Short mmCIF file of C-alpha atoms in Angstrom, two decimals:
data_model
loop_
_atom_site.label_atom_id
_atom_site.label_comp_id
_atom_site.label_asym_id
_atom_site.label_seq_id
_atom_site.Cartn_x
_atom_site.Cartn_y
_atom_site.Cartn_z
CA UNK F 128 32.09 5.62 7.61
CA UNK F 129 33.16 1.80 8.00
CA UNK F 130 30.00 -0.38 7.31
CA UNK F 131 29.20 -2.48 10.17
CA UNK F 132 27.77 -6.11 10.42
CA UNK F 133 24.79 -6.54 11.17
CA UNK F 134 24.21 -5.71 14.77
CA UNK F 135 22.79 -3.19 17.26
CA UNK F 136 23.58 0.21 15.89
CA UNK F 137 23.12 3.24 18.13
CA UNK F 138 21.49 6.64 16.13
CA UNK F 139 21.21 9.80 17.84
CA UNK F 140 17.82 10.61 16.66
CA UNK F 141 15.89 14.23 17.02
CA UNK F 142 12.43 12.52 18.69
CA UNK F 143 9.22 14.65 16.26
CA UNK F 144 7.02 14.87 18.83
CA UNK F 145 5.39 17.86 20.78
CA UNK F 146 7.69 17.37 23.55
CA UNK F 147 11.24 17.21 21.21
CA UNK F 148 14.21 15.89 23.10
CA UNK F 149 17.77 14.33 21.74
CA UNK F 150 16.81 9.89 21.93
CA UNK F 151 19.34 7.81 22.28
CA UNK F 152 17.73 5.13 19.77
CA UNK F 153 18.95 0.98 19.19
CA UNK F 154 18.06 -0.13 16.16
CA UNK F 155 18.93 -3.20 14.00
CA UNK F 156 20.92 -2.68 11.07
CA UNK F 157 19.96 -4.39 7.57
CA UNK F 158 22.73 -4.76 4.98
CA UNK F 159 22.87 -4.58 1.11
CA UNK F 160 22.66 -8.53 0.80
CA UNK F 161 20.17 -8.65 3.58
CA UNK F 162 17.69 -6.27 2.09
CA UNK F 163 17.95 -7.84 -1.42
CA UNK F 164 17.13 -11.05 -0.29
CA UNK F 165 14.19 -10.10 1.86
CA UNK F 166 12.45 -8.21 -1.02
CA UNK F 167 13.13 -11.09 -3.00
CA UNK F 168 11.47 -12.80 -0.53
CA UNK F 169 8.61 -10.90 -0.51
CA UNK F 170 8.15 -10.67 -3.79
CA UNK F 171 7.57 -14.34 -3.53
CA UNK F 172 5.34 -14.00 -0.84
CA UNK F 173 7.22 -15.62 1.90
CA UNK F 174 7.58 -12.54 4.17
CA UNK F 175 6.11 -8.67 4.46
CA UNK F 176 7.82 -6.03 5.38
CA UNK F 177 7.75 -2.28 4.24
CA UNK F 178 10.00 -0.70 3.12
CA UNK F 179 10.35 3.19 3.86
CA UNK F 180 11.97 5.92 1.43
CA UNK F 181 12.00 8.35 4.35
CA UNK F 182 13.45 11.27 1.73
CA UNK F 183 11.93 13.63 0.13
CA UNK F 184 9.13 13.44 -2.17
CA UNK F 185 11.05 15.19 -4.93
CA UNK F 186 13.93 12.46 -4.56
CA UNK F 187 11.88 9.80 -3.93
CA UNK F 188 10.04 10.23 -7.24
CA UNK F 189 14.04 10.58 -8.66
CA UNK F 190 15.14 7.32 -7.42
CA UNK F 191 14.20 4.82 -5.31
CA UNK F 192 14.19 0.96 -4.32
CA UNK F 193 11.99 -0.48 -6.10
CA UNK F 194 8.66 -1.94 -3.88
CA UNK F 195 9.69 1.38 -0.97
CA UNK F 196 6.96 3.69 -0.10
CA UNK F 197 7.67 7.15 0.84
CA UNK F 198 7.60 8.70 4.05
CA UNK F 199 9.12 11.42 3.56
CA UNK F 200 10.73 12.70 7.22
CA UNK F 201 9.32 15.94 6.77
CA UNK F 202 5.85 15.06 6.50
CA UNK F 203 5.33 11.74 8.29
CA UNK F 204 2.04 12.68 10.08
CA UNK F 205 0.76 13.19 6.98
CA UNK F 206 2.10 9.75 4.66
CA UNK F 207 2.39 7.32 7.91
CA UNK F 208 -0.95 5.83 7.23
CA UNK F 209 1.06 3.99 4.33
CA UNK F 210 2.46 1.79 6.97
CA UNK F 211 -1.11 0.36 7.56
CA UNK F 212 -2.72 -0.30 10.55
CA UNK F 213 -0.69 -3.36 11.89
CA UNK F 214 1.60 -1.02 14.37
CA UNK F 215 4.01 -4.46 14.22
CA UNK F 216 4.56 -4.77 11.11
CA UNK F 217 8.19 -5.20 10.13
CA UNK F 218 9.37 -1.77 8.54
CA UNK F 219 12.62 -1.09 7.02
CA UNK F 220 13.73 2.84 6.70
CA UNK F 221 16.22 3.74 4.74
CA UNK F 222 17.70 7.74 2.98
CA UNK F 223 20.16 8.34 1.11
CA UNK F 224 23.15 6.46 2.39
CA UNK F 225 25.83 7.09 5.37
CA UNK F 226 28.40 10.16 4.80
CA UNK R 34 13.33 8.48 10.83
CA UNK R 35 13.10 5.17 12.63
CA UNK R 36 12.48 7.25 15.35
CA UNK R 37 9.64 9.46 14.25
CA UNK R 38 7.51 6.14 13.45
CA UNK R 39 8.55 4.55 16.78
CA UNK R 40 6.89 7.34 18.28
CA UNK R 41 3.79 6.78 16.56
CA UNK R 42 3.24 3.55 17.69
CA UNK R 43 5.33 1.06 15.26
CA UNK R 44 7.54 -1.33 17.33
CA UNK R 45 9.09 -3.48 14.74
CA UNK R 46 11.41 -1.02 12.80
CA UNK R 47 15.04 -1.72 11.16
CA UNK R 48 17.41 0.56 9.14
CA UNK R 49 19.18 0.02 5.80
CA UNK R 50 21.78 2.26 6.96
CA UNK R 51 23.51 2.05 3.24
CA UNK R 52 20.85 3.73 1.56
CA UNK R 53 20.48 4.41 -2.41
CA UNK R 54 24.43 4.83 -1.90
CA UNK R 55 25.16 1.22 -1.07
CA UNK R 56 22.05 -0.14 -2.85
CA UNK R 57 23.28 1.28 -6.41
CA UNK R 58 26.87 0.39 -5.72
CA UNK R 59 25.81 -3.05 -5.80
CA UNK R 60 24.46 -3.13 -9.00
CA UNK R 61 20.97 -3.34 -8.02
CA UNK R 62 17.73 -1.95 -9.74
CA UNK R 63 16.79 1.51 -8.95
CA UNK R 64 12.98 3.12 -9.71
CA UNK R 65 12.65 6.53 -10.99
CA UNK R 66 9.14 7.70 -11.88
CA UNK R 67 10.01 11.40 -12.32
CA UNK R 68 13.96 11.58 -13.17
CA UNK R 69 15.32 14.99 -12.07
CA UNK R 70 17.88 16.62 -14.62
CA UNK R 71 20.83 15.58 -15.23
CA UNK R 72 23.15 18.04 -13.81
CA UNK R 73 26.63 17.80 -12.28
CA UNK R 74 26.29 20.12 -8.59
CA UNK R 75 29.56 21.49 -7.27
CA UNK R 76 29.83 21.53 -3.48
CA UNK R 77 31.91 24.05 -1.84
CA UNK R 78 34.00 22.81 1.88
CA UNK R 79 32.84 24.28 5.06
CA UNK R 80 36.06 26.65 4.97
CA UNK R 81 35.52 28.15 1.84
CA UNK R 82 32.18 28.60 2.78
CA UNK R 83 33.21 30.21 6.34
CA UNK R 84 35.95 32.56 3.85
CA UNK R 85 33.43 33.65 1.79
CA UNK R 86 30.67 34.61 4.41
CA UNK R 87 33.35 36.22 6.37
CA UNK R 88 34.18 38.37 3.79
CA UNK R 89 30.38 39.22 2.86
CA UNK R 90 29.46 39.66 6.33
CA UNK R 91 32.09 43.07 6.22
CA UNK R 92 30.38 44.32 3.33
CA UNK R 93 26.80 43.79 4.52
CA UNK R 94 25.96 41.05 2.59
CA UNK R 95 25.34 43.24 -0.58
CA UNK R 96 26.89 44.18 -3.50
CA UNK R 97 27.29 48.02 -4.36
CA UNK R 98 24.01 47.51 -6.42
CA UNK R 99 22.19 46.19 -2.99
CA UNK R 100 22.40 42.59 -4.66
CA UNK R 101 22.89 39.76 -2.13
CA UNK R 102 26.32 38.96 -2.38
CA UNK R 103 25.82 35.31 -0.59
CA UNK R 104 22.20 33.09 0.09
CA UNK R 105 22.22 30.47 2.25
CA UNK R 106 19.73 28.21 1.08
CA UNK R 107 18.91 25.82 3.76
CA UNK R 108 16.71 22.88 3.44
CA UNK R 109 16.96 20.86 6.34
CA UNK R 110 13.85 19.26 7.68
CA UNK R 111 14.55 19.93 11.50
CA UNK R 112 15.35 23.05 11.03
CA UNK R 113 12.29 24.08 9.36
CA UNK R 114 10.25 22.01 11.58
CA UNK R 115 11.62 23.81 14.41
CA UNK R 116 10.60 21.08 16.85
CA UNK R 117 13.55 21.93 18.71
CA UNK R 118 14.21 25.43 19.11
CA UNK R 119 18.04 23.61 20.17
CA UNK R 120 18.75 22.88 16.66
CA UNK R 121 21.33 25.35 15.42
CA UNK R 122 21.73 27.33 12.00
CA UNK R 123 24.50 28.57 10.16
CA UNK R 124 24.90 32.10 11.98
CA UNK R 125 25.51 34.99 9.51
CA UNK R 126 24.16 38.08 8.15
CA UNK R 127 23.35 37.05 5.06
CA UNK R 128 20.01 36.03 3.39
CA UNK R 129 19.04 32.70 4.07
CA UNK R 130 15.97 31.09 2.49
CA UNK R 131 14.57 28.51 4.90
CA UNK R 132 12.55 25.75 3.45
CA UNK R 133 11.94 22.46 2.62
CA UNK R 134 13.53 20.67 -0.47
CA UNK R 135 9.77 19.68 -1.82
CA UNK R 136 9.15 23.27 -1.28
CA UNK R 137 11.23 24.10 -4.19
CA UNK R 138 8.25 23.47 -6.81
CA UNK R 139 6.44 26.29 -5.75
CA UNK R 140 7.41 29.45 -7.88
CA UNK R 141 7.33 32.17 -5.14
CA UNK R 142 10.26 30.18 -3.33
CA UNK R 143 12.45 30.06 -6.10
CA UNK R 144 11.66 33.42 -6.90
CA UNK R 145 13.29 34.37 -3.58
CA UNK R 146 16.73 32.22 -4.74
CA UNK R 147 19.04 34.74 -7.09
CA UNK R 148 20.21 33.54 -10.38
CA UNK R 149 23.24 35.86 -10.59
CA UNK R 150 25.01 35.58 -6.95
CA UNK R 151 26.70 32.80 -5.07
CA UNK R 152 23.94 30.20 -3.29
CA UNK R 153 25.03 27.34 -0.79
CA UNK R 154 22.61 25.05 -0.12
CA UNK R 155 22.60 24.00 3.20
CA UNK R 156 21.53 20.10 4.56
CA UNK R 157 21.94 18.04 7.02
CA UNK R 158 25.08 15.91 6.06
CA UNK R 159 25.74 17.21 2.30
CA UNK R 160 23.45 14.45 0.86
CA UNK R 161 20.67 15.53 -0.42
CA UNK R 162 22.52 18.81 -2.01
CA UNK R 163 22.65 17.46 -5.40
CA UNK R 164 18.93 16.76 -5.58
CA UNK R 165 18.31 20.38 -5.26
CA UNK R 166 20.81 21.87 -7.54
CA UNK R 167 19.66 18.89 -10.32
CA UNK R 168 15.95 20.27 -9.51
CA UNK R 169 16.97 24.29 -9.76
CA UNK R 170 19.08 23.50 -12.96
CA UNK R 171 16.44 23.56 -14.92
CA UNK R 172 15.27 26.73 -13.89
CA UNK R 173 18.42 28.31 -15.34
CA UNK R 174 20.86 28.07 -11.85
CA UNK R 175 24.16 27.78 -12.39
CA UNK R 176 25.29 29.61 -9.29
CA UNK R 177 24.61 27.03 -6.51
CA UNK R 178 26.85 25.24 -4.63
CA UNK R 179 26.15 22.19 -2.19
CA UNK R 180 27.96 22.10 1.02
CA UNK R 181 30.27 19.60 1.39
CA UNK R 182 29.54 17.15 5.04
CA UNK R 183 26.32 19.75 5.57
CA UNK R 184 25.58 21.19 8.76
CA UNK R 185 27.29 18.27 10.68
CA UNK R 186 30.32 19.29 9.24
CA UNK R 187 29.75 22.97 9.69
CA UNK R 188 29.00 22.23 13.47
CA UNK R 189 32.06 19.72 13.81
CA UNK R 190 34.75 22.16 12.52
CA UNK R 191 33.04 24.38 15.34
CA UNK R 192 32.13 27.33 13.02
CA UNK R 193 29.02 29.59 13.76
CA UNK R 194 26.16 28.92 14.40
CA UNK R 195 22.94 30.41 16.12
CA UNK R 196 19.92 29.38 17.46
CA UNK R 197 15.80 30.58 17.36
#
């Protein structure tokens, strides 16, 4: 899969909610340099962010970006309180890679 | 993902769409608090896999000593979810073990996975295959295969599939 610049990035997403449907989702798309330089950004306090391992817990604990917390997408009711209570705080997801 | 915590309320969500792929590729520091084995997975392609259940599916899916001859061992979240009763699964006669990847630490799941027959571990794009097999290595498997491209690829070469 090409990478693609940053930009508007459309997902076809399965919605995990009582009422599932296919979403046709936008979302912003970070890239490698971007996300590098934000944590190193908030490591220095200048910004927040989080930044979601949405894997499994198994993988997660296998390898990981340093400073993510885990979500993992089959258990978010349970690990979304992670996030905080802010619902507009700036949250980066990210798995495994593109295939 | 992104999707699952806009529904709950968060507006203010990107994507790394890279992932741990990109992220390592670029030389950059990776945590591990509990490594998984080292162990190097083989994936199988959707064809051989379509070849081999075609030929178990004539003989029952057993062995003349009632032995599964093929397990599908499929570990995709929406799937096991079942949120959408839409989402299809690989359709054949054979035993399939659905359950989360997590869900492999429990001994009376693995207990259901053979040692001594062909396994194909089924995800959603091929990715997280290798996790599993690293995780089951230890446990003595040899025998498992990831699936090369996952389900999409299964569904994209238009093989079989079912639904609940």
């Amino acid at each position: 899969m090409k990478l693609l610049a940053k930009g508007m990035v459309v997902l076809w997403s399965v919605m995990l909610s009582a009422a599932p449907s296919l979403a046709l989702e936008r979302f912003n798309v970070v890239t490698t340099r971007e996300l590098h330089q934000l944590l190193e950004e908030r490591n220095a306090g200048k910004v927040d962010f989080v930044l979601v391992n949405a894997l499994d817990e198994m993988i997660f604990k296998d390898v990981s970006i340093p400073g993510s917390v885990n979500i993992p997408w089959c258990d978010v009711d349970k690990t979304i309180g992670r996030l905080g209570a802010n619902k507009n705080r700036h949250i980066i997801t990210y798995c495994v890679g593109y295939r | 993902m992104a999707v699952a915590i806009k529904n709950r309320g968060y507006t203010h969500i990107e994507i790394y769409n890279g992932g741990i792929k990109d992220w390592t590729n670029a030389g950059h520091k990776i945590e591990s608090v509990a490594p998984l084995p080292k162990y190097k997975g083989k994936f199988i392609s959707c064809e051989e896999l379509l070849n081999i259940m075609d030929i178990a599916d004539k003989n029952g899916c057993q062995d003349d000593r009632h032995r599964p001859v093929l397990t599908i061992l499929d570990l995709r979240t929406e799937n096991y979810l079942k949120t959408d009763p839409s989402v299809p699964a690989i359709k054949t006669g054979c035993k399939t073990i659905t359950c989360l990847l997590d869900d492999l630490i429990r001994p009376d799941i693995r207990k259901q996975i053979p040692h001594d027959s062909p396994v194909v571990i089924v995800t959603e794009t091929g990715n997280r295959d290798i996790y599993a097999m690293q995780y089951l290595s230890q446990f003595g498997y040899r025998n498992i295969r990831g699936l090369d491209f996952g389900m999409r690829g299964w569904i994209k070469l238009n093989y079989p599939v079912e639904t609940h």
